[in-house]
XYZ file of C-alpha atoms in Angstrom:
686
model
C 0.000 0.000 0.000
C 2.820 2.375 0.859
C 4.609 1.642 -2.420
C 1.362 2.260 -4.310
C 0.805 5.608 -2.562
C 4.426 6.616 -3.241
C 4.055 5.761 -6.935
C 0.777 7.668 -7.125
C 2.385 10.706 -5.485
C 5.312 10.547 -7.910
C 2.981 10.310 -10.912
C 0.859 13.165 -9.593
C 3.957 15.328 -9.069
C 5.123 14.509 -12.576
C 1.738 15.387 -14.048
C 1.780 18.679 -12.136
C 5.164 19.508 -13.631
C 3.914 18.688 -17.106
C 0.837 20.847 -16.575
C 3.001 23.671 -15.273
C 5.217 23.439 -18.359
C 2.176 23.435 -20.649
C 0.735 26.447 -18.839
C 4.078 28.235 -19.110
C 4.101 27.690 -22.879
C 0.497 28.787 -23.101
C 1.288 32.032 -21.262
C 4.562 32.828 -22.954
C 4.072 31.556 -26.498
C 4.362 35.026 -28.149
C 8.076 35.571 -27.326
C 8.816 31.918 -28.006
C 7.094 32.024 -31.386
C 8.544 35.429 -32.211
C 12.124 34.400 -31.450
C 11.678 31.181 -33.413
C 10.291 33.008 -36.440
C 13.085 35.589 -36.295
C 15.669 32.821 -36.128
C 14.071 31.056 -39.095
C 14.040 34.317 -41.031
C 17.691 34.858 -40.156
C 18.479 31.317 -41.317
C 16.589 31.868 -44.561
C 18.410 35.174 -45.098
C 21.715 33.437 -44.456
C 20.865 30.791 -47.044
C 19.843 33.458 -49.540
C 23.002 35.539 -49.027
C 25.522 32.690 -48.784
C 27.511 31.573 -51.789
C 26.920 27.824 -52.244
C 29.946 25.556 -52.212
C 30.137 22.176 -53.915
C 32.197 19.188 -52.789
C 33.147 16.203 -54.920
C 35.734 13.467 -54.545
C 37.890 11.078 -56.522
C 39.125 7.709 -55.240
C 42.621 6.276 -55.637
C 43.517 2.607 -55.287
C 47.039 2.090 -53.916
C 48.447 -1.131 -55.427
C 51.231 -2.503 -53.230
C 52.043 -5.661 -55.256
C 55.387 -7.350 -54.489
C 57.955 -6.951 -57.261
C 58.616 -10.342 -58.905
C 61.022 -9.093 -61.564
C 64.314 -9.544 -59.692
C 63.622 -12.011 -56.890
C 62.587 -11.874 -53.282
C 65.488 -9.648 -52.238
C 64.885 -7.170 -55.039
C 66.414 -3.754 -54.660
C 63.125 -2.085 -55.570
C 60.821 -4.393 -53.563
C 57.711 -2.645 -52.218
C 56.452 -2.532 -48.661
C 53.055 -4.029 -47.794
C 50.035 -1.816 -47.204
C 49.691 -0.528 -43.625
C 48.530 2.551 -41.812
C 51.913 4.242 -41.924
C 52.304 3.857 -45.687
C 48.785 5.180 -46.236
C 49.575 8.188 -44.025
C 52.704 8.767 -46.063
C 50.691 8.727 -49.299
C 48.181 11.169 -47.803
C 51.033 13.467 -46.763
C 52.424 13.323 -50.302
C 49.020 14.294 -51.733
C 48.826 17.297 -49.393
C 52.449 18.284 -49.970
C 53.278 21.679 -51.435
C 55.336 20.143 -54.257
C 52.458 18.074 -55.610
C 49.820 20.784 -55.138
C 52.071 23.334 -56.813
C 51.985 21.202 -59.965
C 48.188 21.268 -59.876
C 48.164 25.041 -59.341
C 50.441 25.566 -62.332
C 48.627 23.054 -64.512
C 45.150 24.445 -63.776
C 46.368 28.086 -63.672
C 44.693 28.671 -60.335
C 46.685 31.845 -59.735
C 44.524 33.505 -62.399
C 41.303 32.076 -60.955
C 39.276 34.682 -58.956
C 38.353 32.067 -56.339
C 41.998 31.216 -55.530
C 44.066 34.234 -56.606
C 47.688 34.829 -55.634
C 47.496 32.549 -52.575
C 46.259 29.668 -54.712
C 48.474 27.047 -53.043
C 47.259 27.801 -49.514
C 43.624 28.087 -50.597
C 43.808 24.828 -52.509
C 45.177 23.100 -49.399
C 42.320 24.597 -47.342
C 39.612 23.257 -49.658
C 41.288 19.846 -49.998
C 40.348 16.883 -47.803
C 42.291 13.607 -48.082
C 41.374 10.494 -46.099
C 41.746 6.723 -46.264
C 38.585 4.720 -46.669
C 38.271 2.515 -43.631
C 40.280 -0.729 -43.765
C 40.975 -0.448 -47.487
C 43.884 0.633 -49.724
C 41.707 3.398 -51.178
C 42.329 7.113 -50.661
C 39.500 9.613 -51.061
C 40.434 13.052 -52.416
C 37.676 15.657 -51.882
C 37.751 19.251 -53.145
C 35.286 22.053 -52.347
C 34.630 24.954 -54.724
C 31.955 27.437 -55.678
C 31.842 25.836 -59.135
C 30.837 22.145 -59.224
C 32.696 21.515 -62.495
C 35.835 23.152 -61.116
C 35.640 21.030 -57.951
C 35.504 17.826 -60.029
C 38.323 19.015 -62.296
C 40.614 19.844 -59.368
C 39.915 16.534 -57.601
C 40.816 14.586 -60.749
C 43.875 16.773 -61.310
C 45.207 16.091 -57.803
C 44.596 12.352 -58.150
C 46.320 12.300 -61.543
C 49.258 14.296 -60.157
C 49.716 11.717 -57.405
C 49.679 8.826 -59.889
C 52.294 10.592 -62.023
C 54.377 11.336 -58.943
C 54.384 7.670 -57.917
C 55.386 6.689 -61.458
C 58.221 9.217 -61.567
C 59.469 8.132 -58.159
C 59.607 4.469 -59.141
C 61.313 5.118 -62.467
C 63.890 7.327 -60.774
C 64.590 4.600 -58.214
C 65.006 2.069 -61.046
C 67.462 4.341 -62.837
C 69.513 4.873 -59.701
C 69.606 1.127 -59.051
C 70.709 0.523 -62.643
C 73.525 3.056 -62.315
C 74.695 1.520 -59.050
C 74.673 -1.982 -60.548
C 76.668 -0.774 -63.549
C 79.393 0.590 -61.283
C 79.352 -2.588 -59.248
C 79.619 -4.691 -62.422
C 82.836 -2.966 -63.489
C 84.409 -3.615 -60.094
C 83.369 -7.278 -60.149
C 84.782 -7.745 -63.644
C 88.148 -6.470 -62.477
C 88.031 -8.712 -59.432
C 87.114 -11.802 -61.500
C 89.864 -11.075 -64.035
C 92.426 -10.782 -61.238
C 91.286 -14.107 -59.755
C 91.567 -15.880 -63.098
C 95.041 -14.433 -63.727
C 96.242 -15.513 -60.272
C 94.984 -19.060 -60.856
C 96.590 -19.209 -64.309
C 99.963 -18.030 -62.950
C 99.822 -20.621 -60.183
C 99.073 -23.424 -62.631
C 101.896 -22.338 -64.934
C 104.324 -22.339 -62.056
C 103.195 -25.803 -60.876
C 103.960 -27.512 -64.225
C 102.019 -30.051 -66.297
C 102.021 -32.865 -63.736
C 99.356 -35.384 -64.400
C 98.434 -35.896 -60.729
C 98.149 -32.172 -60.316
C 95.708 -31.883 -63.245
C 93.712 -34.761 -61.908
C 93.662 -33.223 -58.452
C 92.590 -29.875 -59.900
C 89.682 -31.441 -61.780
C 88.569 -33.293 -58.695
C 88.934 -30.145 -56.605
C 86.843 -28.199 -59.085
C 84.243 -30.911 -59.015
C 84.254 -30.860 -55.206
C 83.912 -27.055 -55.164
C 81.005 -27.203 -57.578
C 79.403 -29.956 -55.484
C 79.808 -27.925 -52.309
C 78.367 -24.843 -53.997
C 75.391 -26.836 -55.229
C 74.968 -28.327 -51.752
C 74.973 -24.870 -50.150
C 72.500 -23.571 -52.732
C 70.164 -26.547 -52.289
C 70.414 -26.230 -48.519
C 69.613 -22.496 -48.571
C 66.674 -23.142 -50.869
C 65.348 -25.904 -48.604
C 65.724 -23.730 -45.492
C 63.831 -20.912 -47.187
C 60.975 -23.253 -48.100
C 60.907 -24.665 -44.558
C 60.807 -21.214 -42.973
C 57.937 -20.134 -45.224
C 56.055 -23.374 -44.524
C 56.651 -23.175 -40.739
C 55.189 -19.663 -40.366
C 52.391 -20.141 -42.905
C 53.765 -17.636 -45.419
C 52.047 -16.980 -48.702
C 53.203 -17.530 -52.212
C 54.265 -13.918 -52.449
C 57.300 -14.687 -50.208
C 58.674 -17.391 -52.513
C 61.525 -16.442 -54.816
C 61.018 -16.200 -58.546
C 60.392 -19.703 -59.921
C 59.487 -21.125 -63.274
C 56.782 -23.619 -63.942
C 53.489 -24.238 -62.174
C 54.244 -22.235 -59.019
C 55.090 -19.150 -61.029
C 51.816 -19.448 -62.956
C 49.859 -19.945 -59.725
C 51.464 -16.901 -58.192
C 50.603 -14.802 -61.220
C 47.037 -16.088 -60.983
C 46.945 -15.148 -57.268
C 48.123 -11.628 -58.092
C 45.442 -11.217 -60.711
C 42.751 -12.419 -58.321
C 44.019 -10.080 -55.581
C 43.765 -7.090 -57.897
C 40.294 -8.112 -58.945
C 39.288 -8.523 -55.300
C 40.491 -4.962 -54.533
C 38.441 -3.632 -57.423
C 35.316 -5.470 -56.252
C 35.812 -4.381 -52.639
C 35.898 -0.775 -53.812
C 32.400 -1.201 -55.249
C 30.747 -3.866 -53.103
C 30.675 -4.989 -49.497
C 32.447 -8.078 -48.171
C 29.174 -10.044 -48.232
C 28.576 -9.532 -51.938
C 28.330 -12.814 -53.885
C 31.054 -11.733 -56.328
C 33.450 -10.975 -53.495
C 32.638 -14.235 -51.707
C 33.138 -16.276 -54.909
C 36.397 -14.519 -55.677
C 37.687 -15.235 -52.179
C 36.874 -18.895 -52.625
C 38.819 -18.937 -55.888
C 41.777 -17.218 -54.167
C 41.658 -19.852 -51.436
C 41.746 -22.622 -54.075
C 44.756 -21.035 -55.762
C 46.435 -20.636 -52.376
C 45.915 -24.320 -51.581
C 47.355 -25.255 -54.971
C 50.352 -23.045 -54.287
C 50.822 -24.616 -50.861
C 50.732 -28.086 -52.465
C 53.219 -26.990 -55.121
C 55.436 -25.501 -52.427
C 55.411 -28.765 -50.501
C 56.277 -30.614 -53.707
C 59.179 -28.220 -54.289
C 60.320 -28.705 -50.707
C 60.338 -32.493 -51.189
C 62.263 -32.137 -54.448
C 64.704 -29.764 -52.764
C 65.360 -32.347 -50.051
C 66.139 -34.980 -52.682
C 68.410 -32.612 -54.602
C 70.169 -31.708 -51.336
C 70.774 -35.366 -50.557
C 72.207 -35.949 -54.044
C 74.386 -32.863 -53.797
C 75.680 -33.910 -50.367
C 76.543 -37.393 -51.689
C 78.302 -35.888 -54.722
C 80.225 -33.501 -52.476
C 81.214 -36.309 -50.153
C 82.395 -38.414 -53.119
C 84.439 -35.525 -54.549
C 85.951 -34.819 -51.156
C 86.825 -38.508 -50.734
C 88.528 -38.587 -54.157
C 90.372 -35.410 -53.355
C 91.580 -36.854 -50.070
C 92.847 -39.963 -51.850
C 94.815 -37.959 -54.403
C 96.090 -35.684 -51.691
C 97.346 -38.628 -49.657
C 99.106 -40.150 -52.712
C 100.670 -36.832 -53.673
C 101.926 -35.670 -50.296
C 105.398 -35.233 -51.778
C 104.180 -32.326 -53.911
C 103.203 -30.427 -50.777
C 100.037 -29.686 -49.016
C 100.566 -25.940 -49.073
C 100.601 -25.766 -52.872
C 97.420 -27.842 -53.024
C 95.696 -25.640 -50.492
C 96.793 -22.519 -52.318
C 95.513 -23.854 -55.602
C 92.174 -24.784 -54.063
C 91.810 -21.332 -52.601
C 92.551 -19.723 -55.953
C 90.073 -21.986 -57.672
C 87.317 -21.304 -55.132
C 87.944 -17.585 -55.309
C 87.818 -17.595 -59.082
C 84.636 -19.693 -59.114
C 82.955 -17.418 -56.549
C 83.935 -14.272 -58.482
C 82.584 -15.713 -61.690
C 79.303 -16.655 -60.044
C 78.914 -13.231 -58.404
C 79.717 -11.544 -61.702
C 77.114 -13.613 -63.537
C 74.421 -12.847 -60.930
C 75.217 -9.131 -60.996
C 75.056 -9.053 -64.783
C 71.662 -10.779 -64.666
C 70.321 -8.266 -62.182
C 71.671 -5.350 -64.188
C 69.803 -6.539 -67.266
C 66.556 -6.961 -65.289
C 66.851 -3.503 -63.731
C 67.462 -1.966 -67.143
C 64.311 -3.640 -68.416
C 62.364 -2.455 -65.386
C 63.567 1.109 -65.903
C 61.815 1.000 -69.285
C 58.630 -0.522 -67.805
C 55.911 1.788 -66.338
C 54.378 0.073 -63.286
C 50.972 1.134 -61.975
C 51.517 1.752 -58.235
C 48.283 3.782 -57.960
C 45.295 4.274 -60.187
C 42.063 6.230 -60.184
C 39.150 3.862 -59.607
C 36.442 6.513 -59.215
C 36.858 9.847 -60.990
C 35.189 12.934 -59.537
C 31.779 13.931 -60.851
C 30.277 17.424 -60.794
C 27.797 17.491 -57.860
C 24.237 18.583 -58.512
C 23.549 19.925 -55.002
C 25.753 22.183 -52.845
C 27.479 20.705 -49.836
C 27.386 24.047 -47.999
C 25.262 25.581 -46.752
C 22.928 22.692 -45.998
C 19.467 24.256 -46.161
C 17.781 21.627 -43.986
C 20.529 21.612 -41.377
C 20.721 25.414 -41.316
C 16.984 25.778 -40.802
C 16.983 23.102 -38.095
C 19.818 24.892 -36.278
C 18.000 28.209 -36.665
C 14.831 26.591 -35.326
C 16.675 25.149 -32.335
C 18.467 28.419 -31.581
C 15.236 30.374 -31.967
C 13.450 28.005 -29.601
C 16.275 28.293 -27.045
C 16.340 32.085 -27.288
C 12.557 32.205 -27.157
C 12.513 30.042 -24.030
C 15.122 32.327 -22.488
C 13.079 35.427 -23.285
C 9.917 33.738 -22.052
C 11.632 32.730 -18.823
C 12.957 36.281 -18.405
C 9.421 37.591 -18.869
C 8.231 35.061 -16.319
C 10.828 36.285 -13.851
C 9.927 39.894 -14.595
C 6.299 39.067 -13.787
C 6.687 39.541 -10.036
C 3.003 39.721 -9.218
C 0.707 37.068 -7.751
C -1.006 34.885 -10.350
C -1.576 31.503 -8.695
C -2.710 30.112 -5.382
C 0.637 28.376 -4.947
C 2.471 31.706 -5.110
C 0.227 33.193 -2.436
C 0.504 30.208 -0.130
C 4.264 29.862 -0.636
C 5.206 33.533 -0.362
C 2.662 34.824 2.160
C 1.587 31.625 3.941
C -2.005 32.922 3.693
C -5.093 31.432 2.024
C -6.700 32.884 -1.077
C -10.195 33.957 -0.016
C -11.449 34.974 -3.437
C -10.660 36.453 -6.803
C -12.618 39.340 -8.269
C -12.518 39.391 -12.067
C -11.998 42.558 -14.017
C -15.363 43.714 -15.326
C -15.960 45.045 -18.800
C -15.958 48.786 -19.398
C -19.552 48.577 -20.602
C -20.749 47.125 -17.283
C -21.771 49.332 -14.348
C -19.415 49.860 -11.432
C -18.694 46.825 -9.317
C -20.669 48.164 -6.378
C -23.729 48.485 -8.627
C -23.069 45.263 -10.574
C -24.121 43.259 -7.544
C -27.725 44.447 -7.980
C -27.677 44.870 -11.767
C -26.253 41.402 -12.492
C -26.511 39.273 -9.362
C -25.560 36.101 -11.262
C -22.508 37.529 -12.980
C -19.013 36.245 -12.383
C -18.095 39.274 -10.287
C -21.181 38.900 -8.097
C -20.427 35.211 -7.550
C -16.823 36.060 -6.713
C -17.932 38.653 -4.121
C -20.308 36.174 -2.474
C -17.504 33.573 -2.451
C -15.158 36.127 -0.866
C -17.723 37.014 1.825
C -18.290 33.331 2.590
C -14.568 32.665 2.810
C -14.156 35.566 5.266
C -16.944 34.183 7.410
C -15.379 30.712 7.316
C -11.999 32.056 8.423
C -13.292 31.770 12.011
C -16.170 29.296 12.171
C -16.668 29.494 15.931
C -16.778 33.286 16.015
C -17.557 34.681 12.553
C -15.904 38.071 12.097
C -18.122 41.175 12.125
C -15.502 43.929 11.916
C -13.546 43.441 8.704
C -10.708 45.623 7.499
C -9.744 45.767 3.816
C -6.234 46.992 3.137
C -3.625 46.761 0.419
C 0.145 46.944 0.255
C 0.348 49.861 -2.179
C -2.130 52.337 -3.676
C -4.124 51.448 -6.768
C -5.063 47.893 -5.751
C -8.815 48.613 -5.785
C -9.388 48.252 -2.054
C -12.179 50.828 -1.982
C -13.982 49.168 -4.872
C -13.790 45.732 -3.235
C -14.893 47.119 0.146
C -17.921 48.901 -1.325
C -18.913 45.950 -3.530
C -18.465 43.504 -0.648
C -20.691 45.694 1.559
C -23.303 45.930 -1.191
C -23.237 42.153 -1.657
C -23.719 41.587 2.085
C -26.547 44.134 2.227
C -28.265 42.443 -0.704
C -28.202 39.153 1.211
C -30.116 40.813 4.060
C -27.306 41.682 6.449
C -27.304 45.041 8.199
C -24.051 46.299 6.730
C -21.964 49.401 7.420
C -19.165 50.656 5.191
C -16.655 52.920 6.946
C -14.294 55.112 4.963
C -11.254 54.874 7.263
C -8.928 56.336 4.639
C -8.792 59.829 6.134
C -6.173 60.928 3.599
C -7.791 60.228 0.213
C -11.501 59.576 1.106
C -12.055 57.310 -1.916
C -15.176 55.591 -0.472
C -16.725 58.955 0.418
C -16.270 60.116 -3.151
C -17.797 56.872 -4.428
C -20.978 57.564 -2.403
C -20.830 61.336 -3.073
C -20.411 62.085 0.646
C -17.264 64.229 0.623
C -19.018 67.183 2.253
C -20.949 65.200 4.846
C -19.719 64.813 8.451
C -18.183 61.477 9.042
C -15.629 59.491 11.021
C -13.484 62.501 11.889
C -16.381 64.498 13.302
C -17.699 61.437 15.093
C -14.352 60.813 16.827
C -13.721 64.436 17.792
C -17.324 64.738 19.062
C -18.571 67.425 16.684
C -21.230 65.161 15.194
C -23.495 62.411 16.440
C -23.695 58.893 14.925
C -27.096 59.761 13.499
C -25.684 62.745 11.660
C -22.512 60.985 10.502
C -23.924 57.618 9.360
C -26.351 57.666 6.467
C -28.230 55.003 4.540
C -27.688 54.588 0.798
C -31.021 53.445 -0.516
C -29.661 52.606 -3.963
C -27.197 50.033 -2.617
C -29.146 49.172 0.545
C -26.274 49.699 3.004
C -25.141 52.139 5.683
C -22.156 54.384 5.028
C -19.877 56.278 7.421
C -17.811 58.701 5.294
C -14.384 59.980 6.254
C -15.522 63.448 7.169
C -13.420 66.549 7.265
C -9.670 66.863 6.857
C -7.362 66.010 9.746
C -3.719 66.919 10.302
C -2.877 63.774 12.300
C -5.243 60.997 11.235
C -3.085 58.277 12.803
C -3.491 59.798 16.261
C -7.212 59.978 15.815
C -7.476 56.343 14.687
C -5.376 55.198 17.647
C -7.528 57.017 20.191
C -9.780 55.420 22.787
C -12.796 56.912 21.052
C -11.994 54.776 18.012
C -11.944 51.663 20.166
C -15.240 52.667 21.770
C -16.782 53.355 18.376
C -15.744 49.923 17.061
C -17.269 48.225 20.087
C -20.521 50.150 19.632
C -20.722 49.386 15.912
C -20.165 45.664 16.578
C -23.453 45.568 18.473
C -25.382 47.723 16.013
C -24.539 46.054 12.680
C -24.271 42.514 11.381
C -21.194 43.365 9.305
C -18.869 46.374 9.427
C -16.381 46.837 6.572
C -13.579 49.362 6.924
C -11.820 50.751 3.838
C -8.304 51.681 4.989
C -5.307 53.213 3.221
C -2.376 51.099 1.931
C -0.167 49.433 4.526
C 3.097 50.425 2.913
C 2.961 54.241 2.803
C 1.156 55.017 6.108
C 0.691 53.520 9.540
C -3.119 53.894 9.653
C -3.950 50.278 8.610
C -1.677 48.814 11.278
C -3.526 50.830 13.947
C -6.948 49.746 12.721
C -5.831 46.091 12.411
C -5.803 45.807 16.217
C -9.423 46.961 16.471
C -11.085 44.640 13.939
C -11.829 40.934 13.912
C -10.180 40.117 10.586
C -8.066 41.850 7.976
C -8.327 41.072 4.287
C -5.333 42.032 2.125
C -6.361 43.123 -1.362
C -3.791 42.446 -4.095
C -4.043 43.422 -7.727
C -3.637 40.321 -9.869
C -0.276 39.995 -11.675
C 0.718 43.574 -10.801
C 1.985 44.095 -7.265
C 5.444 42.748 -6.474
C 5.405 39.754 -4.151
C 8.186 41.114 -1.960
C 6.256 44.364 -1.467
C 3.128 42.527 -0.339
C 5.089 40.235 1.979
C 6.854 43.205 3.583
C 3.557 45.042 4.069
C 1.921 42.025 5.740
C 4.851 41.761 8.144
C 3.932 45.243 9.417
C 0.499 44.123 10.632
C 0.546 43.650 14.421
C -1.331 40.355 14.710
C -0.877 37.844 11.909
C -3.581 35.649 13.404
C -6.177 38.282 12.569
C -5.353 38.187 8.862
C -8.163 36.249 7.206
C -6.386 35.914 3.885
C -5.885 37.477 0.485
C -8.335 38.732 -2.126
C -7.109 39.064 -5.701
C -8.608 41.974 -7.594
C -8.859 42.890 -11.270
C -8.221 39.339 -12.426
C -8.092 39.100 -16.227
C -9.816 35.799 -16.803
C -8.460 35.178 -20.299
C -4.894 35.451 -19.018
C -5.587 33.828 -15.668
C -6.697 30.587 -17.319
C -3.195 30.242 -18.748
C -1.888 29.794 -15.212
C -4.046 26.738 -14.635
C -7.672 25.852 -14.092
C -7.491 26.782 -10.381
C -5.227 29.755 -10.722
C -7.509 32.497 -9.412
C -10.744 30.951 -8.183
C -12.050 27.577 -7.065
C -14.498 27.753 -10.009
C -12.267 29.395 -12.601
C -11.322 28.047 -15.973
C -13.453 24.940 -15.934
C -16.680 23.855 -17.491
C -18.335 23.610 -14.085
C -18.601 27.371 -13.672
C -19.504 28.031 -17.298
C -22.303 25.469 -17.145
C -24.056 27.246 -14.265
C -23.063 30.834 -14.934
C -25.715 33.246 -16.200
C -24.949 36.871 -16.921
């Protein structure tokens, strides 16, 4: 049960907050709507005055294929694709050297949009980025002319492709020059080795055992070289197989493996092209991956076959080397008389000559391949998606601009509306009265139309009007403020002038008289005499004469037949009205009037400017504070109420001049227990 009551309280509090927000918007919609419309107009003006800018992009595919032309350890071998290499390519695209070529080629210095600072402005309108997880670079250019934007994007992409081509050709030329220099040095070294071997043989003489030993030694050297080569080849294959390397790591081979590797390269390029257009789940991409996997398995099988063949060749080479070494040892043992040192020297010269010849041959082969590559134009990068002239501007975005303007206008409008709400320091709701003053709202008197009679006469002219009902409700609430001892002496006072206290006092007295009560209205405002003027009794003797003893109650109090009530006007002017109101005669008069009338209503001056109301408050049963709706500052009213001597004698607050059309925006119970709802309208008759 407790949880249910807590949930109900929370929901009720939430609904109250929602209603309060809705009422706030209902009250303050003009500034909110005005600020929003102004912001939308400003956004529309911005769109009309702004120069549209168009953005288009071209896409580059970076092909990082391994170079198969000169082996796995090629001088010009390329690095695999990774984030660092892509960042390097992006930096090259944004470099001043490359963009300067575009500026000169497109003559941007003469273009009004770019001008003399064409290079810097081109860099500002250029955006280069890598498409996520792909070897594709997107080059975007923004311009006021859509055709110019597409032309510049294509020009930058083309400049990068040409730059990559020039860089690779220059590297090939440098490698060719270096190999040429190296070839000359190796030729000299090989010639010197051959001459040294020839001189040694000439000095040794034409001994038959020596020739035989030389042939066997050469055969042993060749066998050892073949063994080392086969062993290196087998170790390479084993390392690749042990770490699961691909076919791209194998050295250049002829036959089936070479064809499979070429097929794998072709499929990889085709996969990159498809990935640039489709997603990974596309059937074409999935089928192509399956084909690549089949080729990879074939390459793995071919690699294993090569590894097995390499093992057999290694075994044969080792046996041949062992046989040559055994023959050489036999000849060496039979020819010990000729000297081991000469044999060793000859072997060294032969090995050196053989090694120099082999190195020279390999260098010459590489030099020829590099020369061929220098004439070949590889495609390291290519444009896969040229830029197209956009049909719609990228800036300003009309929809986004208007949405931002709408949001800003709504925020500014809410701020202005909240500022207006804060500036509205008057009392408009029951909650404000109860929170600020800790007093009940006794009633709310609506503002009557200018065509209606005065409020004091409206009670008789239209007894069923809203104002008449409000006055009867106010009188009942005053009576209910003390059920055991209903008040008979009632003071009406306000915090500041202009609240309509006199009007409420006279109308309340007329309403009570109409209900059959013997009612007396006393004009206790001895400074302005507003009630006396209302009843045209300015020249009659009144309260002043009655207190100073110059007139009797019969002469001072008169009966207004039109309104059906008794009136005691203020009387003549008095220099010290506060002293007169605080006299014992005033106390005696109040006691006498209590026994002579059913209801005595005193109209007193405002509490703030003078002390008169505070003196009268100690002589009456209850005090009613009259407040003008949505006009008088709350702090002013609270300070005035604090000046009253006995807070217990304050019956409550009466709101005056309530504008019903505006009051309904503060809630259905903002100003009266019957206000704003269909219940009152259903039973109300003018």
